[in-house]
Coordinates of C-alpha atoms and ligand atoms in Angstrom, one line a residue:
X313 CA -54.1 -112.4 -156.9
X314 CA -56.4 -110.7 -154.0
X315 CA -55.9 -107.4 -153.3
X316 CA -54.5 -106.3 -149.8
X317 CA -58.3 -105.4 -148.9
X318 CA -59.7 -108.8 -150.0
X319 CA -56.7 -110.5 -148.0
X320 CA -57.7 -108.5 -145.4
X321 CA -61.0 -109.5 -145.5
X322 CA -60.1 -113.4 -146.1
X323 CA -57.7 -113.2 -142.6
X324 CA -60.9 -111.4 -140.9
X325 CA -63.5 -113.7 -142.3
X326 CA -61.5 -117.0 -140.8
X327 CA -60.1 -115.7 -137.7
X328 CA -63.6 -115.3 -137.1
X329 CA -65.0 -118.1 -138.4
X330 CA -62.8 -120.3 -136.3
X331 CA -62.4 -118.3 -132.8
X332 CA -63.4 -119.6 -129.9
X333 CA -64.3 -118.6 -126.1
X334 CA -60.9 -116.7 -124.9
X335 CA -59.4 -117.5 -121.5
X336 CA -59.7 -114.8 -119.0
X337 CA -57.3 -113.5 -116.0
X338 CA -57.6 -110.8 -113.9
X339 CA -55.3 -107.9 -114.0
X340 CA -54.8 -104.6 -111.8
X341 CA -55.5 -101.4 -113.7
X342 CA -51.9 -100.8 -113.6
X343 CA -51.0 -104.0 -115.6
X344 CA -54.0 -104.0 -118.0
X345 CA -53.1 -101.6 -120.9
X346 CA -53.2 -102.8 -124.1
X347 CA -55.4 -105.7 -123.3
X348 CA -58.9 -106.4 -124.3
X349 CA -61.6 -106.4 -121.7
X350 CA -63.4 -109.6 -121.4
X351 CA -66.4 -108.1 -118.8
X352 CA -69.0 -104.7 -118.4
X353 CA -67.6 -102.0 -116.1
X354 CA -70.6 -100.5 -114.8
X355 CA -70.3 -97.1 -112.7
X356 CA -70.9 -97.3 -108.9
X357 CA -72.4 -93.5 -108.9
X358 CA -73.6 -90.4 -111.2
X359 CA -70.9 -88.6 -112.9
X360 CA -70.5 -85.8 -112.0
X361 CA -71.5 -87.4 -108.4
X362 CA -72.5 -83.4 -108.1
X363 CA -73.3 -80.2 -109.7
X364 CA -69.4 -79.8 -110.2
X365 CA -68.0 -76.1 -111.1
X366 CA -65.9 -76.3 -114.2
X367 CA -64.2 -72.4 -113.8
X368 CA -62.7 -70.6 -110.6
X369 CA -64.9 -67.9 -109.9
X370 CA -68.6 -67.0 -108.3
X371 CA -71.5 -69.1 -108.0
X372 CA -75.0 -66.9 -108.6
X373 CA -78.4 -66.9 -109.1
X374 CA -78.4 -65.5 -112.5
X375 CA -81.5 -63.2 -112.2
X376 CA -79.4 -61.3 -109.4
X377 CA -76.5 -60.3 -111.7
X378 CA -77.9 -57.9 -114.1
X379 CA -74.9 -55.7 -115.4
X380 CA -72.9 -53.7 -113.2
X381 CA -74.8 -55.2 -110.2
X382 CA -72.8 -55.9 -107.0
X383 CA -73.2 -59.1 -104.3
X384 CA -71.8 -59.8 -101.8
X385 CA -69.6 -62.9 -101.2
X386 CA -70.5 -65.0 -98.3
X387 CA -68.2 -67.9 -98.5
X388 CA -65.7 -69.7 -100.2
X389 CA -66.0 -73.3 -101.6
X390 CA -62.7 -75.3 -102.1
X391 CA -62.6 -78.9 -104.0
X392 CA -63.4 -81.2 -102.2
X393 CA -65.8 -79.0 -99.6
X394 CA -69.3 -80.8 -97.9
X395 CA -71.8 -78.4 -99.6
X396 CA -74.8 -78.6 -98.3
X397 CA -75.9 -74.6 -97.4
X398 CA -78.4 -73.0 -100.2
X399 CA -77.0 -70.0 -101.3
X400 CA -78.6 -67.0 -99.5
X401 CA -80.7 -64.4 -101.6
X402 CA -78.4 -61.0 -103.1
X403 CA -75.2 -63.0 -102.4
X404 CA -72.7 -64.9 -104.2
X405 CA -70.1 -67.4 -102.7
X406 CA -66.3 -67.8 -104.2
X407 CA -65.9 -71.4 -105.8
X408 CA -63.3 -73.2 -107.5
X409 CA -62.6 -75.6 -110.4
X410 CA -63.7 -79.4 -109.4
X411 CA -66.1 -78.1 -106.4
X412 CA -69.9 -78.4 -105.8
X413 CA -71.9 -75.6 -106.9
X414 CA -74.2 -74.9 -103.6
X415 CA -77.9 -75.5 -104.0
X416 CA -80.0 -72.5 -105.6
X417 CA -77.1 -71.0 -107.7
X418 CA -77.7 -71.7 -111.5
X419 CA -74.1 -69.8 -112.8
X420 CA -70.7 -69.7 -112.0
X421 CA -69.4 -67.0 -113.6
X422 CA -65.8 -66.8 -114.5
X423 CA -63.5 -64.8 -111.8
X424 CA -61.9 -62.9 -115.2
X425 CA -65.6 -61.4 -115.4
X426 CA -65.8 -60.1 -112.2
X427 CA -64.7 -57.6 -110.3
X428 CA -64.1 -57.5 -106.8
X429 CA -63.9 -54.8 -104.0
X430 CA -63.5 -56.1 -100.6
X431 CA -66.8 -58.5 -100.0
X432 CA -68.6 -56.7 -103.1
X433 CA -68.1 -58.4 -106.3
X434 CA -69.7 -56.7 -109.6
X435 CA -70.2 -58.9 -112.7
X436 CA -69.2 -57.3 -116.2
X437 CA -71.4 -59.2 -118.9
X438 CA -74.6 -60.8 -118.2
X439 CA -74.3 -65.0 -117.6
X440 CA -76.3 -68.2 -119.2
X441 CA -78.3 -70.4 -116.7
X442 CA -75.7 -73.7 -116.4
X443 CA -72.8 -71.8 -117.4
X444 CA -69.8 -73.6 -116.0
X445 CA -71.7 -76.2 -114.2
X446 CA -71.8 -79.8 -115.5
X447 CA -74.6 -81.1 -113.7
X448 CA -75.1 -84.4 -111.4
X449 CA -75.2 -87.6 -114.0
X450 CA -74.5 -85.3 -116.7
X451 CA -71.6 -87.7 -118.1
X452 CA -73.2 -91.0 -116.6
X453 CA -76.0 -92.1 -114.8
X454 CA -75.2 -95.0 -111.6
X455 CA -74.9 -98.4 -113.1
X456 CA -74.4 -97.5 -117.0
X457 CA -72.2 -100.0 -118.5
X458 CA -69.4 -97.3 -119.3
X459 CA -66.7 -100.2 -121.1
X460 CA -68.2 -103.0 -122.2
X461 CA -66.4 -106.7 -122.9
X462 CA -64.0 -106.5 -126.2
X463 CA -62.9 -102.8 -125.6
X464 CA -59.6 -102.0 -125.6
X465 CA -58.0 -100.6 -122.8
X466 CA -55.9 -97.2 -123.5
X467 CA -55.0 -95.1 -121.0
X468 CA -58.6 -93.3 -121.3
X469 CA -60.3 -96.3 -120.5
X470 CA -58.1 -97.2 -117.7
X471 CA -58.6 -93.9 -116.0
X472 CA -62.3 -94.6 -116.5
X473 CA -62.1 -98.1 -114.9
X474 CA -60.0 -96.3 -112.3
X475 CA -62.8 -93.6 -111.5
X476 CA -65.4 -95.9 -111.1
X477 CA -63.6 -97.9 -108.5
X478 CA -63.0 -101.0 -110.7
X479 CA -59.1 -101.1 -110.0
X480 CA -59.4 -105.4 -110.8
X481 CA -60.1 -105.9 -114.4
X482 CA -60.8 -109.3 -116.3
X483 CA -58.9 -109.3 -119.8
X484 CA -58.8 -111.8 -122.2
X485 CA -55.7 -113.6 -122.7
X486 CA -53.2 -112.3 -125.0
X487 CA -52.6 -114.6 -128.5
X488 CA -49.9 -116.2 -128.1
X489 CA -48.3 -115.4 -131.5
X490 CA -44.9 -117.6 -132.7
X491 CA -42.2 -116.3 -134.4
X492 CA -39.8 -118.0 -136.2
X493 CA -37.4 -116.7 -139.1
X494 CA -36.2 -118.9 -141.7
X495 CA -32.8 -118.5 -144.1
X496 CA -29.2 -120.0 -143.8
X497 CA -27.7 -116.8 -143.4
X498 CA -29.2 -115.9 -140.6
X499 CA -27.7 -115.9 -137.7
X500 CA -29.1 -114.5 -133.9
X501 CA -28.4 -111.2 -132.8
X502 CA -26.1 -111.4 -130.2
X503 CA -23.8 -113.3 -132.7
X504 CA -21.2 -111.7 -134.7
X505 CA -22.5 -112.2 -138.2
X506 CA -19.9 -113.7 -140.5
X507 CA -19.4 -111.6 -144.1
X508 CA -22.3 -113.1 -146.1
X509 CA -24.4 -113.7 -142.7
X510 CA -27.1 -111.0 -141.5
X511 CA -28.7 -110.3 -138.0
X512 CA -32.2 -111.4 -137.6
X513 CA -33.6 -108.2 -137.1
X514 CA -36.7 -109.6 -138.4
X515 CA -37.6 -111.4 -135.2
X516 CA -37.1 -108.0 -133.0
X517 CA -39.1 -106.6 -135.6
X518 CA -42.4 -108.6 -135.5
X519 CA -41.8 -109.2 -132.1
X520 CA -42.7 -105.5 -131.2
X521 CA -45.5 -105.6 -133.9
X522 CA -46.8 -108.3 -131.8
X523 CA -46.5 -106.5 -128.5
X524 CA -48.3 -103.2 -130.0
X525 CA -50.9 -105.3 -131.8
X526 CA -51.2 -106.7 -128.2
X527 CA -50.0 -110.4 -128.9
X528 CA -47.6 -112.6 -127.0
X529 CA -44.5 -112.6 -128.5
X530 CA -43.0 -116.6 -128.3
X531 CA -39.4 -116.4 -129.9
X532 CA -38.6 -119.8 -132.0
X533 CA -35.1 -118.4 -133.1
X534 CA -34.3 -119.2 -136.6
X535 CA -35.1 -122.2 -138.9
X536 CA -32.2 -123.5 -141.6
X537 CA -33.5 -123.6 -145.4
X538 CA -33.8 -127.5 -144.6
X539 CA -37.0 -129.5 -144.7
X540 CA -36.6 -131.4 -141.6
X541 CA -35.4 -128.5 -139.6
X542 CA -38.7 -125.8 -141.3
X543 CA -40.7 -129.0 -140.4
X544 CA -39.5 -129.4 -136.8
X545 CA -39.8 -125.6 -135.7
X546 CA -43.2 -125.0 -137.7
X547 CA -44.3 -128.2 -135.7
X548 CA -43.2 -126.0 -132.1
X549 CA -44.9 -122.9 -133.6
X550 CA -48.2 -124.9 -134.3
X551 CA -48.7 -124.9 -130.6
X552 CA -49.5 -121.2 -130.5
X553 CA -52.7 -119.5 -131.3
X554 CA -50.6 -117.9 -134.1
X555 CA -47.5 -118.4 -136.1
X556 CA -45.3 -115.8 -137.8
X557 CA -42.7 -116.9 -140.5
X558 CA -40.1 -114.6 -142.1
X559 CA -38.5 -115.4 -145.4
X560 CA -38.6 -118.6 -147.5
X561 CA -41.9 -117.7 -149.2
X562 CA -40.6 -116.3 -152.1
X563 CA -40.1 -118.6 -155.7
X564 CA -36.2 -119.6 -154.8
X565 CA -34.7 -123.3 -154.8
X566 CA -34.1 -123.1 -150.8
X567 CA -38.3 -121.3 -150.4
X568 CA -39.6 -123.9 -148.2
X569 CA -41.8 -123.0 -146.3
X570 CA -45.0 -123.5 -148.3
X571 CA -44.0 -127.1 -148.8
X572 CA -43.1 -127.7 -145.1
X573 CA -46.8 -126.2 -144.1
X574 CA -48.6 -128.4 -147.1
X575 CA -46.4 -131.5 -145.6
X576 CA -47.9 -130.5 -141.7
X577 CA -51.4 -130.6 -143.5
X578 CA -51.8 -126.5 -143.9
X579 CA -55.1 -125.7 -145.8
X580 CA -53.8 -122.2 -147.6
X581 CA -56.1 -119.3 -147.8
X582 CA -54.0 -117.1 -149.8
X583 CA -50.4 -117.1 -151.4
X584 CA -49.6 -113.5 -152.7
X585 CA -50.8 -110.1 -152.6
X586 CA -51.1 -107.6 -155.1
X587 CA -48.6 -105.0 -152.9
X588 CA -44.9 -104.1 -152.9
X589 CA -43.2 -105.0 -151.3
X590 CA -44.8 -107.9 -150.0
X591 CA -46.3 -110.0 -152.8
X592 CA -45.6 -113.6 -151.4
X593 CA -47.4 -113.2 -147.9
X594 CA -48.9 -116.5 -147.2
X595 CA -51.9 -117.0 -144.6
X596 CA -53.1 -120.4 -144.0
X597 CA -54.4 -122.7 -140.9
X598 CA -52.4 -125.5 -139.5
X599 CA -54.6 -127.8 -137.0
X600 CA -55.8 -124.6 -134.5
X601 CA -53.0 -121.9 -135.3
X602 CA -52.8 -119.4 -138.1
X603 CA -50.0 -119.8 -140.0
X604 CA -48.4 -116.4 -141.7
X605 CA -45.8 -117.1 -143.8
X606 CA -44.1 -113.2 -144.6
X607 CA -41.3 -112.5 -147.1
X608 CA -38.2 -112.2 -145.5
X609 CA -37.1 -108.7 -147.0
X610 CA -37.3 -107.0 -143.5
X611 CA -39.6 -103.9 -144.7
X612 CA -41.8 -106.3 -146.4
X613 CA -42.0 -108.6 -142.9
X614 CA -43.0 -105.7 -141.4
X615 CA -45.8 -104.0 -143.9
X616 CA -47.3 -107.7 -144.5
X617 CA -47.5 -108.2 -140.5
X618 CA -49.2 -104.6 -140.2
X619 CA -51.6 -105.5 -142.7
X620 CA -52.2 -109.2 -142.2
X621 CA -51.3 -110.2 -138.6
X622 CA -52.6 -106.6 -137.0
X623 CA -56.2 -107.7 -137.5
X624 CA -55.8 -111.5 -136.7
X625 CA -54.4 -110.5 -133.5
X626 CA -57.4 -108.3 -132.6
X627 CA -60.0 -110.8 -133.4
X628 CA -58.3 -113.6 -131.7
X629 CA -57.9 -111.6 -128.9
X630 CA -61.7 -110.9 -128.4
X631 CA -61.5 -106.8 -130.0
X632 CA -63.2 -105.9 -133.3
X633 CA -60.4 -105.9 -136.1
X634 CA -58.8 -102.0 -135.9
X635 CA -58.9 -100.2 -139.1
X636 CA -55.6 -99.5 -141.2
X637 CA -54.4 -96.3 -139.8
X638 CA -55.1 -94.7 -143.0
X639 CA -55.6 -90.6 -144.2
X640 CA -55.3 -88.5 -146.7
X641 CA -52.2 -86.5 -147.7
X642 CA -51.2 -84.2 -150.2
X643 CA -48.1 -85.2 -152.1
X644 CA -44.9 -82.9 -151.9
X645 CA -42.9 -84.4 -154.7
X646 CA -44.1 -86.0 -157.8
X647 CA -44.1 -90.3 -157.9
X648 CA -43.5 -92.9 -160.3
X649 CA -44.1 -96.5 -159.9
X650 CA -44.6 -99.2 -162.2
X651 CA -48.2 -100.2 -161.9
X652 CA -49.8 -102.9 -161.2
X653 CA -49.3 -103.9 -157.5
X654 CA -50.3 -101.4 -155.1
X655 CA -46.6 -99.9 -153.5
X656 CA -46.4 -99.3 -149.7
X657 CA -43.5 -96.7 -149.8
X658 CA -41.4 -95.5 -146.6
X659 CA -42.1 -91.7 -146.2
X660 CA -42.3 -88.9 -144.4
X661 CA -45.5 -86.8 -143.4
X662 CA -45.5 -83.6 -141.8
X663 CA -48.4 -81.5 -140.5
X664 CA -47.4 -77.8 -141.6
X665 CA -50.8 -76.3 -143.6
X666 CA -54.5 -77.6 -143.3
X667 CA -53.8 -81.1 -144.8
X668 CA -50.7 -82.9 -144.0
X669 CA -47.9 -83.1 -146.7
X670 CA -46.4 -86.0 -147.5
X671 CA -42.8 -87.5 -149.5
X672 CA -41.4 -90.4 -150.0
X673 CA -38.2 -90.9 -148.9
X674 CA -35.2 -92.8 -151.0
X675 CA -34.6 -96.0 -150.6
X676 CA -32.7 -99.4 -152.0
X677 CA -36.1 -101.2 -152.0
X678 CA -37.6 -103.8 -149.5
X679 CA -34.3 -104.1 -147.4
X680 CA -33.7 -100.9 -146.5
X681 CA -34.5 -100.7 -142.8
X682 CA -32.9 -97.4 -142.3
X683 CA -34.7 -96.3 -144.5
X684 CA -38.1 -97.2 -142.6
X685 CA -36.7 -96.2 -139.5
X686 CA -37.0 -92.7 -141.2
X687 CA -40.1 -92.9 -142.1
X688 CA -43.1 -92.0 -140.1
X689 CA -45.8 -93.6 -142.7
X690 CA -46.1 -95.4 -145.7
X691 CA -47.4 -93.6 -148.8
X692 CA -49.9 -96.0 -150.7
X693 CA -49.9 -95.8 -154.1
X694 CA -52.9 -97.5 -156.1
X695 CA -51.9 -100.7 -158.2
X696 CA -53.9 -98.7 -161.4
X697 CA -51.7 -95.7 -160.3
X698 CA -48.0 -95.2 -162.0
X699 CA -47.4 -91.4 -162.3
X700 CA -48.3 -89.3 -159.5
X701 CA -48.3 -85.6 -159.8
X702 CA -47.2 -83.1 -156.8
X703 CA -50.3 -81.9 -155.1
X704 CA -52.5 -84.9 -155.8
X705 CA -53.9 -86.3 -152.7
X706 CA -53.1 -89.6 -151.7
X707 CA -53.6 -92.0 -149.0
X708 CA -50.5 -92.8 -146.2
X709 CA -50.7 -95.4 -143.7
X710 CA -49.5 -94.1 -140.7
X711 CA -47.4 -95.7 -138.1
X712 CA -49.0 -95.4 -135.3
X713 CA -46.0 -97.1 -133.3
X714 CA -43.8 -93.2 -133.7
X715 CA -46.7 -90.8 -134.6
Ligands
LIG1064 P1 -36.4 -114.5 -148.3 O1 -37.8 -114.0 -148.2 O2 -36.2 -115.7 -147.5 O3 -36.0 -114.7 -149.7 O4 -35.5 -113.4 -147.7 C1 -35.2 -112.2 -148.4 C2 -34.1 -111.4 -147.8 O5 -34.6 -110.9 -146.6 C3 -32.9 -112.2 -147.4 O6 -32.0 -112.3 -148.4 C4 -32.3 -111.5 -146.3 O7 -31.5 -110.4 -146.8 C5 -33.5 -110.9 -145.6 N1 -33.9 -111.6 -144.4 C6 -34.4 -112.8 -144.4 N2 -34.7 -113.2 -143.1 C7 -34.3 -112.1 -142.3 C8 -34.3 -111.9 -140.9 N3 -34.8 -112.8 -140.1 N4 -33.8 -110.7 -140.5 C9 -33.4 -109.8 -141.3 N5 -33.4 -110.0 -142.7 C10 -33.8 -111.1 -143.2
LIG1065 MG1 -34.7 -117.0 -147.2

């Protein structure tokens, strides 16, 4: 059985392996987060475009201000002001944050260290040359390739895109990415479920996994423990870049869905992972589409999609795969799991001391939503790792989707 870093690396290896050239489209910088880039941005001027003042206060020559001296202040320089006027000999001009620093000065010099009498202004500490200036093409020179094709655009590097005047942006196309839930008592969530019927959370569930991974979500409802009817809906899911199963991996009489994907010609690349919950995850290629088959149990759909799907999704999408949101924690309150498999546990890190701390919270096992919806990471504990003593550190996964 692979580990959940070899399968991992298997999904990784044959996303790659198989990807082709991405479609393209054009988006406004206001539509575009979360998408990948799919072109350079290059920057249409020097940034700073000029010796810009970081601090309200005076801009000086620095040899002129030895301690205690006095000069007067000429002018006053707003954001946003033409500066083109040297700054005269024994005098200093007023400037503010975001302005040009006139030619000549080599300081600005904080207005908290200065005192001012009428025109006179007296400087209390002695200043650095460049203090509080961040000089012309300091941050980027004109035409450096600032975002490059395969970034991912956050709200940083849409404000960057935005600076440099590129307000059209070409992004690959989002994978398409098919979900479809499988079980007889299932029913859809704007139905009342009958007594021994559930909701398929499941499909809201991996639906937003989708979105934040930046996948298309494409919603194929639910699929009966029946052959024909597993075989018909796989069969619409095939048409997607990628396709998302829940339930029916597992070793019951009515777990189909293995056989229905080895019937549509699936090659499989793995089965089961050594992780609980989560041990049945299934990845395998059906004609063009990744095929992941998830345990139905909704925690386990959802750590098997975060682990699995999360990096198949970047690839195919054109972005390097995104690490697991993984750090180190120290553990509040001792743990004790049957080794083995390596346990993804809901729980609850808080940032008090230097390192964050870290506790598992209770739960009935691998269908206890609630209790994920309490938890802000998942504590990892290692397969070889049954007892583990308060204060060790250990690694969490975070989820990045409420932290
Ligand atoms: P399975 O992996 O098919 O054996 O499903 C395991 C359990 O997960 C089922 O007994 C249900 O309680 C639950 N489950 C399966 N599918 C869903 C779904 N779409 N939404 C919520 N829970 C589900
Ligand atoms: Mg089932």
């Amino acid at each position: 059985m692979l580990t959940y870093e070899q399968a991992r690396r298997t999904v990784i290896d044959q996303v790659e392996k198989a990807k082709g050239p991405r479609a393209t489209a054009t988006l406004g910088v206001w539509d575009a987060l979360g998408f990948v880039l799919a072109e350079e941005i290059k920057t249409d001027r020097e940034y700073p475009p000029f010796n810009r003042s970081t601090r309200d206060g005076y801009a000086v020559r620095i040899s002129e201000i030895a301690v205690g001296a006095a000069l007067q202040c000429v002018a006053e320089i707003k954001a946003g002001d033409t500066v083109t006027q040297p700054l005269a000999p024994r005098t200093c001009v007023q400037i503010m944050t975001g302005a040009a620093v006139p030619p000549g000065a080599d300081a600005v010099v904080m207005i908290e260290h200065t005192t001012r009498d009428g025109d006179s202004v007296r400087f209390d500490r002695p200043a650095q040359s460049g203090q509080n200036i961040v000089l012309r093409g300091s941050e980027a020179q004109r035409g450096e390739t600032l975002l490059s094709a395969g970034m991912r655009l956050g709200y940083a590097e849409l404000a960057l895109a935005a600076q440099v005047g590129a307000t059209q942006l070409r992004c690959a196309s989002k994978p398409r990415v098919a979900i479809l839930s499988t079980g007889d008592e299932v029913v859809s969530i704007d139905q009342e479920p009958g007594a021994f019927q559930i909701r398929n959370s499941n499909s809201v569930s991996l639906a937003a996994q989708v979105r934040l991974a930046g996948g298309e979500p494409v919603l194929l409802g639910n699929a009966a423990d029946r052959a024909d009817d597993l075989r018909d809906k796989i069969a619409r899911g095939l048409r997607e870049d990628v396709l998302v199963l829940s339930g029916g991996v597992s070793m019951g009489k009515y777990d189909l869905v293995e056989a229905a994907l080895n019937e549509l010609g699936a090659e499989f690349f793995f089965d089961a992972v050594a992780i609980r919950p989560g041990k049945p995850a299934v990845f395998a290629k059906c004609g063009g589409t990744f095929v992941f088959g998830l345990p139905g149990n909704p925690v386990s759909t959802m750590v098997t999609f975060e682990l699995f799907a999360v990096p198949a999704i970047d690839v195919l999408g054109g972005a390097s795969p995104r690490d697991l949101p993984l750090v180190e924690a120290r553990l509040a309150v001792a743990l004790s799991e049957k080794p083995g498999l390596a346990h993804f546990l809901p729980a609850r890190v808080v940032w008090r001391g230097a390192i964050p701390e870290v506790k598992a919270l209770p739960w009935q096992g691998s269908g206890d939503i609630a209790a994920l919806a309490r938890a802000n990471c998942f504590l990892v504990v290692a397969a070889d790792q049954g007892q583990v003593p308060v204060g060790n550190t250990v690694p969490i996964l975070l989820r990045k989707d409420v932290i």
